[in-house]
Coordinates of C-alpha atoms (C1' of nucleotides) in Angstrom, one line a residue:
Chain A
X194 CA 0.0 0.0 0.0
X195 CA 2.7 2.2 0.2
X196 CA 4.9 2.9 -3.1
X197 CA 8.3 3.7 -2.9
X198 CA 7.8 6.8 -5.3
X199 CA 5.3 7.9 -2.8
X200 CA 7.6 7.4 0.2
X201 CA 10.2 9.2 -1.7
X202 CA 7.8 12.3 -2.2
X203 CA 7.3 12.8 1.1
X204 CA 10.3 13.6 1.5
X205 CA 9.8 16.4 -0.1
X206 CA 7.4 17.9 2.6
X207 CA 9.4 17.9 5.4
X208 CA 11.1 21.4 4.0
X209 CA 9.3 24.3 4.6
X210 CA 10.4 27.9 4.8
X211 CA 12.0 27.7 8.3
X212 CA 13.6 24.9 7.1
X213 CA 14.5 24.8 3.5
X214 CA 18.1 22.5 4.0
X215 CA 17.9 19.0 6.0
X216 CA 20.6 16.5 6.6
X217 CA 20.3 12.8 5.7
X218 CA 20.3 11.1 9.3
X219 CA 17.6 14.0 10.1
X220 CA 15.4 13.5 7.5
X221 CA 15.5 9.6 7.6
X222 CA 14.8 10.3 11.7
X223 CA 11.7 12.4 10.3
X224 CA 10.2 10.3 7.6
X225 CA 11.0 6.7 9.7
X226 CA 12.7 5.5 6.6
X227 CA 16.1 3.6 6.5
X228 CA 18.9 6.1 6.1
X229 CA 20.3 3.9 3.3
X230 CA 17.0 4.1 1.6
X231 CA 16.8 8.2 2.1
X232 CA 19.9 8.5 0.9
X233 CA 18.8 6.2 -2.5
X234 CA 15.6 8.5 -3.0
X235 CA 17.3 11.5 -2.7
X236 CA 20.2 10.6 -4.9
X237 CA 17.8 10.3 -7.7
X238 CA 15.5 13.1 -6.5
X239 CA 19.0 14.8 -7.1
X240 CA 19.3 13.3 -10.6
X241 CA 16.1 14.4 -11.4
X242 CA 16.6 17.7 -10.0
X243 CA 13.9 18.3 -7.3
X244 CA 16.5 18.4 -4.9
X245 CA 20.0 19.6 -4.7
X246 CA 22.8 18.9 -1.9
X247 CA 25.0 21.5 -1.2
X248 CA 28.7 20.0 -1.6
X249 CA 30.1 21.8 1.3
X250 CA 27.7 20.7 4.6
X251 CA 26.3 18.2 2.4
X252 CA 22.5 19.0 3.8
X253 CA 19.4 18.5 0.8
X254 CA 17.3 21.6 0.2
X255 CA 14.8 20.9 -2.9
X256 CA 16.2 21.5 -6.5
X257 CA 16.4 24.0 -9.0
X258 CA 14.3 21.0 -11.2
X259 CA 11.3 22.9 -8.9
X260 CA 11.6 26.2 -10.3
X261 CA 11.7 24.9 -13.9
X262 CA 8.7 22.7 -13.5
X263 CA 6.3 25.4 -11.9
X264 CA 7.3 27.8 -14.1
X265 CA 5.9 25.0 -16.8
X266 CA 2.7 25.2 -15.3
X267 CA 2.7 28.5 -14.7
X268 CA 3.0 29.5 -18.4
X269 CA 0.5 26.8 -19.5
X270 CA -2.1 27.8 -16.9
X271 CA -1.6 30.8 -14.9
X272 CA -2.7 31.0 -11.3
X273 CA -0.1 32.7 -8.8
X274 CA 0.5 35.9 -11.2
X275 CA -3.3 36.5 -11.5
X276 CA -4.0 35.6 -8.4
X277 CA -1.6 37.7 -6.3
X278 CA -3.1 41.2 -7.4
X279 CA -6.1 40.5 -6.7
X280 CA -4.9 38.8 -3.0
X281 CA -3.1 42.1 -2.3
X282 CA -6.2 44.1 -2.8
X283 CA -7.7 41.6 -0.7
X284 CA -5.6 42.2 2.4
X285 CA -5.3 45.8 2.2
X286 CA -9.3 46.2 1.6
X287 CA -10.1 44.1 4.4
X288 CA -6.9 44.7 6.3
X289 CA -6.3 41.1 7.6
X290 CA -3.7 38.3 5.7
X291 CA -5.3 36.9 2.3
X292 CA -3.7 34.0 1.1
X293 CA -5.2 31.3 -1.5
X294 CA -4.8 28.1 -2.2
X295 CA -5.3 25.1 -4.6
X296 CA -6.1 21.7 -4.1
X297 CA -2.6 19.4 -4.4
X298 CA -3.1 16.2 -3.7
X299 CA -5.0 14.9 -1.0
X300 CA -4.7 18.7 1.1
X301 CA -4.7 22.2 -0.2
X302 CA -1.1 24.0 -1.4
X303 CA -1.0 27.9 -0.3
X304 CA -0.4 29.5 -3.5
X305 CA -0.7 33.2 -2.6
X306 CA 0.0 35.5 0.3
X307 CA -0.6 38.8 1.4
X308 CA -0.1 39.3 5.0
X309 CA -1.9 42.2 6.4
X310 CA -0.1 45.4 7.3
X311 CA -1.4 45.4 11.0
X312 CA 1.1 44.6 13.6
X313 CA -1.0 41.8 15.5
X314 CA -1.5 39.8 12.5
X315 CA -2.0 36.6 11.4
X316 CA 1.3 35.4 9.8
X317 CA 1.3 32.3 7.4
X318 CA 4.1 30.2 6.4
X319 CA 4.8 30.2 2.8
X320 CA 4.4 26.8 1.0
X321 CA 2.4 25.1 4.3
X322 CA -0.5 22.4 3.7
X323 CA -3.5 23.0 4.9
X324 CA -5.8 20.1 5.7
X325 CA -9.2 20.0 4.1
X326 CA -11.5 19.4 7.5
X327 CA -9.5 22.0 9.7
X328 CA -9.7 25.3 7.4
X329 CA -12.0 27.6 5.8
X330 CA -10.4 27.2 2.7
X331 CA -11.1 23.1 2.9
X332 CA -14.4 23.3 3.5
X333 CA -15.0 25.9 1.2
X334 CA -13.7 24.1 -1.7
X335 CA -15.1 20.5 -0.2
X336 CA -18.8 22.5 -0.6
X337 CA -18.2 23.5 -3.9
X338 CA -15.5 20.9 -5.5
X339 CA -15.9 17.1 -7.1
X340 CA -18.1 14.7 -4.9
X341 CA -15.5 11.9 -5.0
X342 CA -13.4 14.4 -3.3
X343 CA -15.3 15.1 -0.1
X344 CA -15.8 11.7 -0.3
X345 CA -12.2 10.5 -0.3
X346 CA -11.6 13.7 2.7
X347 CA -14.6 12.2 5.1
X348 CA -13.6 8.8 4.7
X349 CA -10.2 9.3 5.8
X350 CA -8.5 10.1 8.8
X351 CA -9.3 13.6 10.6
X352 CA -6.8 14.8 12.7
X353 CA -7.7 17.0 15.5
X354 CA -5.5 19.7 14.9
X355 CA -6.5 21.9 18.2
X356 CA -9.5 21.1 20.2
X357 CA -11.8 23.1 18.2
X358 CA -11.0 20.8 15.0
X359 CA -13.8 18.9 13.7
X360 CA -12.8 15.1 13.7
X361 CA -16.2 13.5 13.3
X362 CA -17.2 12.9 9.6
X363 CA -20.9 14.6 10.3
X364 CA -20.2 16.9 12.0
X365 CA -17.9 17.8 9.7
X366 CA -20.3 16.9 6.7
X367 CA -23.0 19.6 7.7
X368 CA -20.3 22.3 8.0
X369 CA -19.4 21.5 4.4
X370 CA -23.3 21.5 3.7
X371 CA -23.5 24.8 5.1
X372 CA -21.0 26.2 3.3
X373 CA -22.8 24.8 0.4
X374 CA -25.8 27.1 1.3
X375 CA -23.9 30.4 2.3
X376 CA -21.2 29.7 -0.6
X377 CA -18.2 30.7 1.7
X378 CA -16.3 28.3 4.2
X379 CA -15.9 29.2 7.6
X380 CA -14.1 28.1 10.4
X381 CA -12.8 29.3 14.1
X382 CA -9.6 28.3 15.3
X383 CA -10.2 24.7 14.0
X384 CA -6.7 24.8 12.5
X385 CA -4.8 27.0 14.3
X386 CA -5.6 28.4 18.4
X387 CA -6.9 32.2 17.7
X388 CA -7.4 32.4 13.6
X389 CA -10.7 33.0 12.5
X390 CA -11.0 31.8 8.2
X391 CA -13.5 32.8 5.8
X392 CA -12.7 31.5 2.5
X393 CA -14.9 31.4 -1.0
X394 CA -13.8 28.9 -3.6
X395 CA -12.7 30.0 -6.9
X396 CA -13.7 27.2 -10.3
X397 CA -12.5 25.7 -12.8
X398 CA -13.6 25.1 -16.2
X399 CA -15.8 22.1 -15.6
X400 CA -17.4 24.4 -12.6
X401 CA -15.7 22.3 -9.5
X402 CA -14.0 24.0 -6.9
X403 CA -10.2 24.0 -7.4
X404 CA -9.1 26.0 -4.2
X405 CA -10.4 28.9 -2.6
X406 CA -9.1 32.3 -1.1
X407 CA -9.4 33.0 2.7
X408 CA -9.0 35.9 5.3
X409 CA -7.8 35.0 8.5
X410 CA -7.7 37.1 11.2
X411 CA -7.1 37.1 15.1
X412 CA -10.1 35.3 16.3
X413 CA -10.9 37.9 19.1
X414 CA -10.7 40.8 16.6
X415 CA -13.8 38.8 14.6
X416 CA -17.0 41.4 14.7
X417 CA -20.1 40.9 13.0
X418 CA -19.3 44.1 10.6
X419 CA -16.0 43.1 10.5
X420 CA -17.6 39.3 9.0
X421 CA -19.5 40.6 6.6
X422 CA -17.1 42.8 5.1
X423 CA -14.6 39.9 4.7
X424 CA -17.6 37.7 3.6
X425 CA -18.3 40.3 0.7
X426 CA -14.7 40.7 0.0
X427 CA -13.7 37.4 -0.1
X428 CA -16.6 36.8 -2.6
X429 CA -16.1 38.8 -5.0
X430 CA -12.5 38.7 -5.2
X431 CA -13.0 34.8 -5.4
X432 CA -15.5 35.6 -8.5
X433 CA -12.7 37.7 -9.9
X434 CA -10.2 34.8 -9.6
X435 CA -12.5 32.2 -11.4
X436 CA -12.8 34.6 -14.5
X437 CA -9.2 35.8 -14.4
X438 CA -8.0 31.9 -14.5
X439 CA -10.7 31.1 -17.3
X440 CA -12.6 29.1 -14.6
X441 CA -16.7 29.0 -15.2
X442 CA -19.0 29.0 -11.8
X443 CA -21.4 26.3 -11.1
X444 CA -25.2 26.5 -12.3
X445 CA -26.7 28.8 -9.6
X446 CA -23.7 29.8 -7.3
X447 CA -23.9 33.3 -7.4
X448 CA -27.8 33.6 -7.0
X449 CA -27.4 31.3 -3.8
X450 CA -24.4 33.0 -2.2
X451 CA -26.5 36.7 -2.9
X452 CA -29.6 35.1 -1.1
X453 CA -28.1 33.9 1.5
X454 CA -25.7 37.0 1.8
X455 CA -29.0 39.3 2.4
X456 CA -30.0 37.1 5.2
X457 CA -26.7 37.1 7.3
X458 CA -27.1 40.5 9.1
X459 CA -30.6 40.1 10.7
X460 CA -31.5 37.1 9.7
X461 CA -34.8 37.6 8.0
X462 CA -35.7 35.6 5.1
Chain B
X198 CA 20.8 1.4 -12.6
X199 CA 16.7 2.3 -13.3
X200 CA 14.9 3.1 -9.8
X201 CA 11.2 3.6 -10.0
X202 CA 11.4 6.7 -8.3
X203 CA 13.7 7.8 -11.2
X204 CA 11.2 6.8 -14.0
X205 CA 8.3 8.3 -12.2
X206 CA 9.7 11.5 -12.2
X207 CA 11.1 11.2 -16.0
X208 CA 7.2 11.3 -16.4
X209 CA 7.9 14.8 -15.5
X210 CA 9.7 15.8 -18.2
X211 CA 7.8 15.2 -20.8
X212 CA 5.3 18.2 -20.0
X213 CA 6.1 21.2 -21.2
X214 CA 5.0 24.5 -22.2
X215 CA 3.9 23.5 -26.1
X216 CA 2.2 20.3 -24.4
X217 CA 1.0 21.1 -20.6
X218 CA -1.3 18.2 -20.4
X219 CA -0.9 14.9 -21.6
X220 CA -2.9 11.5 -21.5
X221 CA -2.0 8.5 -19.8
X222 CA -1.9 6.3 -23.3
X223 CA 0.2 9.3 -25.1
X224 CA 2.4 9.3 -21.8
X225 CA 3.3 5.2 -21.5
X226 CA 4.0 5.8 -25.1
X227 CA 6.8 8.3 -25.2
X228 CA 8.3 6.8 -21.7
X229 CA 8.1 3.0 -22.8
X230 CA 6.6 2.4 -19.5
X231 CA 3.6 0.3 -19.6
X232 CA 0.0 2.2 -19.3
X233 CA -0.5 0.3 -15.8
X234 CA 3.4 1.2 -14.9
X235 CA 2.5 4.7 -15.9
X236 CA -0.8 4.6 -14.6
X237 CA 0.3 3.9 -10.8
X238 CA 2.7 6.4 -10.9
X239 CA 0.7 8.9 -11.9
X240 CA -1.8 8.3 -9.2
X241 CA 0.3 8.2 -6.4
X242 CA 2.2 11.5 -7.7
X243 CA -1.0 13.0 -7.9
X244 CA -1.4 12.3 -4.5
X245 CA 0.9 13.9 -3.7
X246 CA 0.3 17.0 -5.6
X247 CA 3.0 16.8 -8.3
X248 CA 0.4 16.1 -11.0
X249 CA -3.3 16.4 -11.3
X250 CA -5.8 14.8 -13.7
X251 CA -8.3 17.1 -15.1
X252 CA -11.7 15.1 -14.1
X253 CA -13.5 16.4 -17.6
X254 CA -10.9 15.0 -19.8
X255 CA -8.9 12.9 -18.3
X256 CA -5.6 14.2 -19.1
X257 CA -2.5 15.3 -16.8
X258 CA -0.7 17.7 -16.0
X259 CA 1.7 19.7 -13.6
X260 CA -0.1 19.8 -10.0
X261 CA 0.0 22.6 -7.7
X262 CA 2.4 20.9 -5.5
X263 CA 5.0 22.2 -7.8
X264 CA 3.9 25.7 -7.0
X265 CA 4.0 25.3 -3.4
X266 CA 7.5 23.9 -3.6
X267 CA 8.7 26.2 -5.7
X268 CA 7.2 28.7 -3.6
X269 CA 9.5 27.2 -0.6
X270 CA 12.7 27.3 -2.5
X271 CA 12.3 30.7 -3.6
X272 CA 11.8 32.1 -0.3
X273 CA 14.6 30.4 1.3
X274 CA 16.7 31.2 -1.5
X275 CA 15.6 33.7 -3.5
X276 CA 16.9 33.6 -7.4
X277 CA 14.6 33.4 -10.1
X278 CA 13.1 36.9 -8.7
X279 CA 16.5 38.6 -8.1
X280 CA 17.5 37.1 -11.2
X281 CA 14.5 38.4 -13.5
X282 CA 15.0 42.3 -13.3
X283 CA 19.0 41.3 -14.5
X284 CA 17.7 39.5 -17.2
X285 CA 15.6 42.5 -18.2
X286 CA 18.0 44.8 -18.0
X287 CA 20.5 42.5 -19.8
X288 CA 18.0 42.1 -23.0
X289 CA 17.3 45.6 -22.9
X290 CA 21.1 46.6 -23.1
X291 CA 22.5 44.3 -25.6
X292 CA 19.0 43.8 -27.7
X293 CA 18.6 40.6 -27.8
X294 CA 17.1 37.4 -26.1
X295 CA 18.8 36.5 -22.5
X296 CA 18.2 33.6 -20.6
X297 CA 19.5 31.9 -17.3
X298 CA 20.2 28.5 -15.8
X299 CA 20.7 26.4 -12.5
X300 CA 22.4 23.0 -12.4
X301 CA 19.4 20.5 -11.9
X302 CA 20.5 17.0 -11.8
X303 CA 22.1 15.9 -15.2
X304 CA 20.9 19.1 -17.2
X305 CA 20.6 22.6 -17.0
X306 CA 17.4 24.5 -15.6
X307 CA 16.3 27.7 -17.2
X308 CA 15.0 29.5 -14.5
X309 CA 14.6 32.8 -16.4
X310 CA 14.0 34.7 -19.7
X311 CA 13.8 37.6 -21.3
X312 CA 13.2 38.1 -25.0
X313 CA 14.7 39.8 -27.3
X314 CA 12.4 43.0 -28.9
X315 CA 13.4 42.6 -31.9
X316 CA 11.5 41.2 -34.5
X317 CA 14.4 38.0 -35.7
X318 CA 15.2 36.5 -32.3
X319 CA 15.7 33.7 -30.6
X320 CA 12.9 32.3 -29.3
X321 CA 13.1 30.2 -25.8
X322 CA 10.4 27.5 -24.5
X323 CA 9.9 28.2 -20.8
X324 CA 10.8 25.2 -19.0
X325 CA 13.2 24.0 -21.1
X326 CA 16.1 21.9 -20.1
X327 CA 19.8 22.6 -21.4
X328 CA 22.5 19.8 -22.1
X329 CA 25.2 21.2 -20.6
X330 CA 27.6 19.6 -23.8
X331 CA 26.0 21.4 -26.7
X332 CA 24.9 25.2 -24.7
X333 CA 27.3 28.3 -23.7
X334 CA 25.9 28.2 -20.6
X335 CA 26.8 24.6 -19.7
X336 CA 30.1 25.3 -21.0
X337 CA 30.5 28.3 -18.6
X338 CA 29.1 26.4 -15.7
X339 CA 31.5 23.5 -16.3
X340 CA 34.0 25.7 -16.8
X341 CA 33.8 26.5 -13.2
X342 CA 32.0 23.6 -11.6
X343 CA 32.7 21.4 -9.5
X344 CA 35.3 18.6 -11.0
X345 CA 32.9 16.1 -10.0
X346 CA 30.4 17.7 -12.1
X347 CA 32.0 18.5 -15.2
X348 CA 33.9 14.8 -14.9
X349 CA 30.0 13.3 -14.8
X350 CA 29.1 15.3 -17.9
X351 CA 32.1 14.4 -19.8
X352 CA 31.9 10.4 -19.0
X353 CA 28.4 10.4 -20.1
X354 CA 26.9 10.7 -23.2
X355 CA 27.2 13.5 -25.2
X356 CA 23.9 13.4 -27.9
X357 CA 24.6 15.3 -30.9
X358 CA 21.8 18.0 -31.4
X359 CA 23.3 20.0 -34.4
X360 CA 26.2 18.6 -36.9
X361 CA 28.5 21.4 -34.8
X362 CA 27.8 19.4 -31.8
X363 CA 30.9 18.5 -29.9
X364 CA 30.6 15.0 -28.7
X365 CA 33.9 13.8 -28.5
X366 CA 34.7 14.5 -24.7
X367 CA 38.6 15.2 -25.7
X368 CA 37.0 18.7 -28.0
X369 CA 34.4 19.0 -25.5
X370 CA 36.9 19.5 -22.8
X371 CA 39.3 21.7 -24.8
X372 CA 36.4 24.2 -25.1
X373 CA 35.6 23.6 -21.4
X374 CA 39.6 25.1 -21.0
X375 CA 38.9 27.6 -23.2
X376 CA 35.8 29.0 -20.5
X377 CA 38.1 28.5 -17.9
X378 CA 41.2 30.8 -19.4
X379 CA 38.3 33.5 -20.9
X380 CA 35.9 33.2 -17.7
X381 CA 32.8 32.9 -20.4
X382 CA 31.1 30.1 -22.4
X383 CA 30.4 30.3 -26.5
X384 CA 29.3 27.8 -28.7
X385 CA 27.8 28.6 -32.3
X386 CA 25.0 26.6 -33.1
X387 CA 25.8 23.5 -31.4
X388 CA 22.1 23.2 -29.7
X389 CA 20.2 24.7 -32.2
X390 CA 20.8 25.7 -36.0
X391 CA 21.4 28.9 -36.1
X392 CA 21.6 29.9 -32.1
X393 CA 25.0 31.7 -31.0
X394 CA 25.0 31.7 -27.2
X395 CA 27.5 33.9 -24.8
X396 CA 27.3 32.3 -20.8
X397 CA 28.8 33.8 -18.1
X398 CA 28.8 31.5 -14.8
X399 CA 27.5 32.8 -11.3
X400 CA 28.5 31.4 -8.1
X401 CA 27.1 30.1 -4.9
X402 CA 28.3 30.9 -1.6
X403 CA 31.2 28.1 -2.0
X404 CA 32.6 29.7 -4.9
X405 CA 31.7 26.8 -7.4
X406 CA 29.3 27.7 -10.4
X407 CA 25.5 26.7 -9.8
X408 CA 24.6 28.1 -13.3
X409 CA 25.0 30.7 -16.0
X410 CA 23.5 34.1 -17.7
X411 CA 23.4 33.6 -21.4
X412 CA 22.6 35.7 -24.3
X413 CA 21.4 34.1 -27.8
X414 CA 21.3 35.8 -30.9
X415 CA 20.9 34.8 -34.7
X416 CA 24.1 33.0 -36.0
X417 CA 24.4 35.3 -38.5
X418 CA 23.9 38.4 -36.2
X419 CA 26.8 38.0 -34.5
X420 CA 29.4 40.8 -35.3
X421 CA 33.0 41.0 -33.8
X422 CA 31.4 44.4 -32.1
X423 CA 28.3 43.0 -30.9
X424 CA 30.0 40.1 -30.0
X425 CA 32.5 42.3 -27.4
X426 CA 29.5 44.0 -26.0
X427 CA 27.4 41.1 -25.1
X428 CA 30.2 39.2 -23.4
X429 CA 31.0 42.4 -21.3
X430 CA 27.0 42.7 -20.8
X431 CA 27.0 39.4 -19.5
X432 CA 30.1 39.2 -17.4
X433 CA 28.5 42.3 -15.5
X434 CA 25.1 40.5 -15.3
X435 CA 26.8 37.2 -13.6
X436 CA 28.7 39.1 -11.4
X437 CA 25.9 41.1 -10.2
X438 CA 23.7 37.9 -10.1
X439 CA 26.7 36.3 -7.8
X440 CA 26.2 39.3 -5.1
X441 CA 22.6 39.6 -5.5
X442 CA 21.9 35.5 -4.3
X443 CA 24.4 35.6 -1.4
X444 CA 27.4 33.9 -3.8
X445 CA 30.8 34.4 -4.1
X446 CA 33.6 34.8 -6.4
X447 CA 36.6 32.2 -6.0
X448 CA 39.6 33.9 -6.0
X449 CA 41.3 35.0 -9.2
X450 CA 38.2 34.8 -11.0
X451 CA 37.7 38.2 -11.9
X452 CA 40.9 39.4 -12.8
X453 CA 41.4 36.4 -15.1
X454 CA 38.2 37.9 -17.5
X455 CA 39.5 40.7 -16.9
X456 CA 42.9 40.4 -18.4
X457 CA 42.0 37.8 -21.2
X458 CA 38.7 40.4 -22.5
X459 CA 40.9 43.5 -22.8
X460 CA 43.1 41.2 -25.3
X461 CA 40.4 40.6 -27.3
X462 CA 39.8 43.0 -29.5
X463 CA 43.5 43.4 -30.4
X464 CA 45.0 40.1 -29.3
X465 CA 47.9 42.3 -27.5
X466 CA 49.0 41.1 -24.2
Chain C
dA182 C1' 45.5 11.1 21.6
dA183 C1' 42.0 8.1 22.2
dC184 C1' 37.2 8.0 22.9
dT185 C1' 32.5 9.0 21.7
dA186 C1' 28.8 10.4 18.8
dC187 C1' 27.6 11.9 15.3
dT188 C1' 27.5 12.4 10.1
dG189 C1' 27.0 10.6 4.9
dT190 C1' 28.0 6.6 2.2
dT191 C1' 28.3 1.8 0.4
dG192 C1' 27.4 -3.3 0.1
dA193 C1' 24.6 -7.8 0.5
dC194 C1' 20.6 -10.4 1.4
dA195 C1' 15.7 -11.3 2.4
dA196 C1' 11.2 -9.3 1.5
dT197 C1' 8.3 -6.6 -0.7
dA198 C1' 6.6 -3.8 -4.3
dA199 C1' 6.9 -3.0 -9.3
dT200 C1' 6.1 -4.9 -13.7
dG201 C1' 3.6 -6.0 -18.1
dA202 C1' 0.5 -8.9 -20.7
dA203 C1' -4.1 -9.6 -20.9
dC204 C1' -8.6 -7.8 -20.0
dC205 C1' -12.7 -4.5 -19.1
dA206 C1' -15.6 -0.7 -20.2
dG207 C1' -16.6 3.4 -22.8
dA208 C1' -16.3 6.8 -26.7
dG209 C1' -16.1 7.9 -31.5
dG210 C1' -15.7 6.7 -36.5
dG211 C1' -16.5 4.2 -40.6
Chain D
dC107 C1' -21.8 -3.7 -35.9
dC108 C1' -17.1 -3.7 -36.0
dC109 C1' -12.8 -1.7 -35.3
dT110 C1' -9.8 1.3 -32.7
dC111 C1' -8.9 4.3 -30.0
dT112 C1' -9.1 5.9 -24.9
dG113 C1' -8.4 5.4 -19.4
dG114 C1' -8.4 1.9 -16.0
dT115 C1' -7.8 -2.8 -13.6
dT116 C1' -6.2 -7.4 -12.4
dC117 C1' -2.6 -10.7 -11.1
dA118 C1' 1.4 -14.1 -11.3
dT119 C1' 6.3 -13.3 -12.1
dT120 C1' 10.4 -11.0 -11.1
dA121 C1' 13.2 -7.4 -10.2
dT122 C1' 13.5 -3.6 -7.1
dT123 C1' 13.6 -2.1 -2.6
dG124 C1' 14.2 -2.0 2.4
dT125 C1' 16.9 -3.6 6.0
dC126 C1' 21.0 -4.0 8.6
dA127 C1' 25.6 -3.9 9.2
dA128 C1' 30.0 -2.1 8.5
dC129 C1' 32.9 1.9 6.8
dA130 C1' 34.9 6.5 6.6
dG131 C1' 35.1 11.2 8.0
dT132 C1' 34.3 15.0 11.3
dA133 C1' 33.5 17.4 15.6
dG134 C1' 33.5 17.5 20.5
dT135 C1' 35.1 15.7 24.9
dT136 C1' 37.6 13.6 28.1

DNA sequence: AACTACTGTTGACAATAATGAACCAGAGGG
DNA sequence: CCCTCTGGTTCATTATTGTCAACAGTAGTT
């Protein structure tokens, strides 16, 4: 059940901004793999140019091969450039941290950050994971993406990531179905203690979610006007995403999310 | 000698900017693998983000992953966005099309380009991987490699992609020397007809070249004058690329170019 | 200097995971 | 209706891989 090619890209996660360069014995320690086999994987991940090891402390920090490849995809089907205006307008309109993200496997890949220019912010690591169940962003694209891939997320494990985290599937299920009705995801320190998320997915061409892009901000800070405004933002700017990446929203979306919009503040029909 | 690692990510290469998505039939095709070989690795590099299958048609192509892992390596070390406003300035200065390069496994990266205005110039596909045999800039960079990297290149095999490809690793080496005495790469034609390429090497912090800034013009361009100016263009460029990503010069490197480009233009002493 | 505790690297064998031919189901085309 | 593509799946065979041990080099300590 476990390939080696898939052992050997999980290697690649364990660097991350505040630690971009690992040694061998570390990250054999880290992934529970052999040292011998590490030291295989990465000798071809070497070859192949998604990582490099510098020949003077002989640590592994991932590979120009990287660079070349996203820039590949970003030229075929471009996301970060056209996103990261419209995130920076994002942040400075609402004046919390915008980032977005797309959906990379079995998880979401931050794509796109603009942290907010206010000194108690929340600050996001570039290139971090987020889980589906645990963030805005998940749930907002779970509501809106592929039904084998909700399925695939509430069939498998949910790790409590604080004690706010949703770990039951229906629990977490109804979340996802009322992010279906309101059209945004949003969550309350269920990832991280004291960030507040409120995310709207963005589409693709066939009209499933892809990713979505999020505010977070200092859960105490969170006001109802302050909500709306993010909700509002957050929307549109999503809407501008989908068309700027040649995406097409789903039959209906916008109609719903307006409805439902109108009702927030008082709650009247 | 053929890890499955290894021909998973081969599967890589054969996306590109002309052909970002790619079906599994099309894919076993070119690799040799079988479909089910190809098939299985796929999925599991999709899980992982490196790939994704488009659920309308089926195909694949480069997965967001690769954005969030490119997005890690350029923050910890920061180069194809130092390097960009360089290259830029480089085109802009010498008129025509500049490109650069990082060592990625067995090949050359390019990281960067910037195209010529005029309307006859060379045109670069983004993504594209450089032999290091048959292009200035792998010249340059083995020039002032590492032995261990330019004693790789030379053992292996040297494909011929023009008639004026050097593939006889005695010639090969020779012109190697030549980089080494003059501190820049040039090779005429020997990746692509009609394709004269000046590469000047930049360093990382160990003083060892970890790629090169090239310029490429029309064969029949190429003028003794023009000729003089881009190589001075692009020794700057390097140079400044060196200091700009936290690299340095090994010793005697400058004054070497120095010395061997003011003789020239006169061949005096 | 010897000892310790690391590091990255290499080799050999047992065990596991990759392989590839055959097969299925569906979509077009003639 | 047949033929030929496509993506996807199954399963016995076999080769690749993981494991473990030993080796070499370095840094810190006694």
């Amino acid at each position: 059940m476990s390939s080696t090619v898939a052992k050997a890209l999980t290697l690649l996660d364990h660097f991350s901004e505040n630690e971009p360069e690992i040694g061998l014995s570390d990250l054999a320690r880290r992934s529970g793999l052999d040292k011998a086999t590490v030291h295989r994987m990465l000798s071809v991940m070497a070859d192949a140019g998604l990582v490099e090891q510098r020949h003077d402390t002989k640590l592994y920090r991932l590979g120009a091969g990287i660079l070349r490849l996203a820039r590949i995809r970003e030229k075929a089907f471009p996301f970060a450039s056209v996103l990261q205006p419209e995130l920076d307008l994002l942040a400075q309109e609402t004046g919390e941290t915008a980032h977005a993200s797309l959906i990379s496997g079995r998880a979401l890949a931050t794509v796109g950050i603009c942290e907010s220019s206010k000194a108690n912010r929340v600050s996001l690591v570039v290139g971090e994971v987020l889980p589906f169940h645990a963030t805005a962003s998940g749930i907002a694209t779970l509501a809106f993406g592929t039904e084998e891939l909700s399925a695939r997320v509430l069939t498998g494990p949910l790790d409590g990531k604080t004690s706010f985290t949703l770990t039951d599937p229906g629990r977490l299920n109804a979340l996802i179905e009322t992010a279906r009705r309101t059209g945004f995801g949003e969550t309350d320190q269920t990832n991280e203690i004291d960030v507040y998320g409120i995310a709207a997915p963005y589409f693709d061409k066939t009209g499933f979610a892809c990713g979505a892009v999020a505010v977070a901000t200092p859960s105490h800070r969170m006001t109802e006007a302050l909500r709306d405004k993010i909700v509002d933002a957050v929307l549109r700017t999503a809407q501008v995403i989908t068309s700027g990446t040649g995406g097409t929203q789903p039959a209906g979306y916008p109609e719903t999310v307006r409805k439902t919009l109108s009702s927030l503040p008082d709650g009247s029909a």
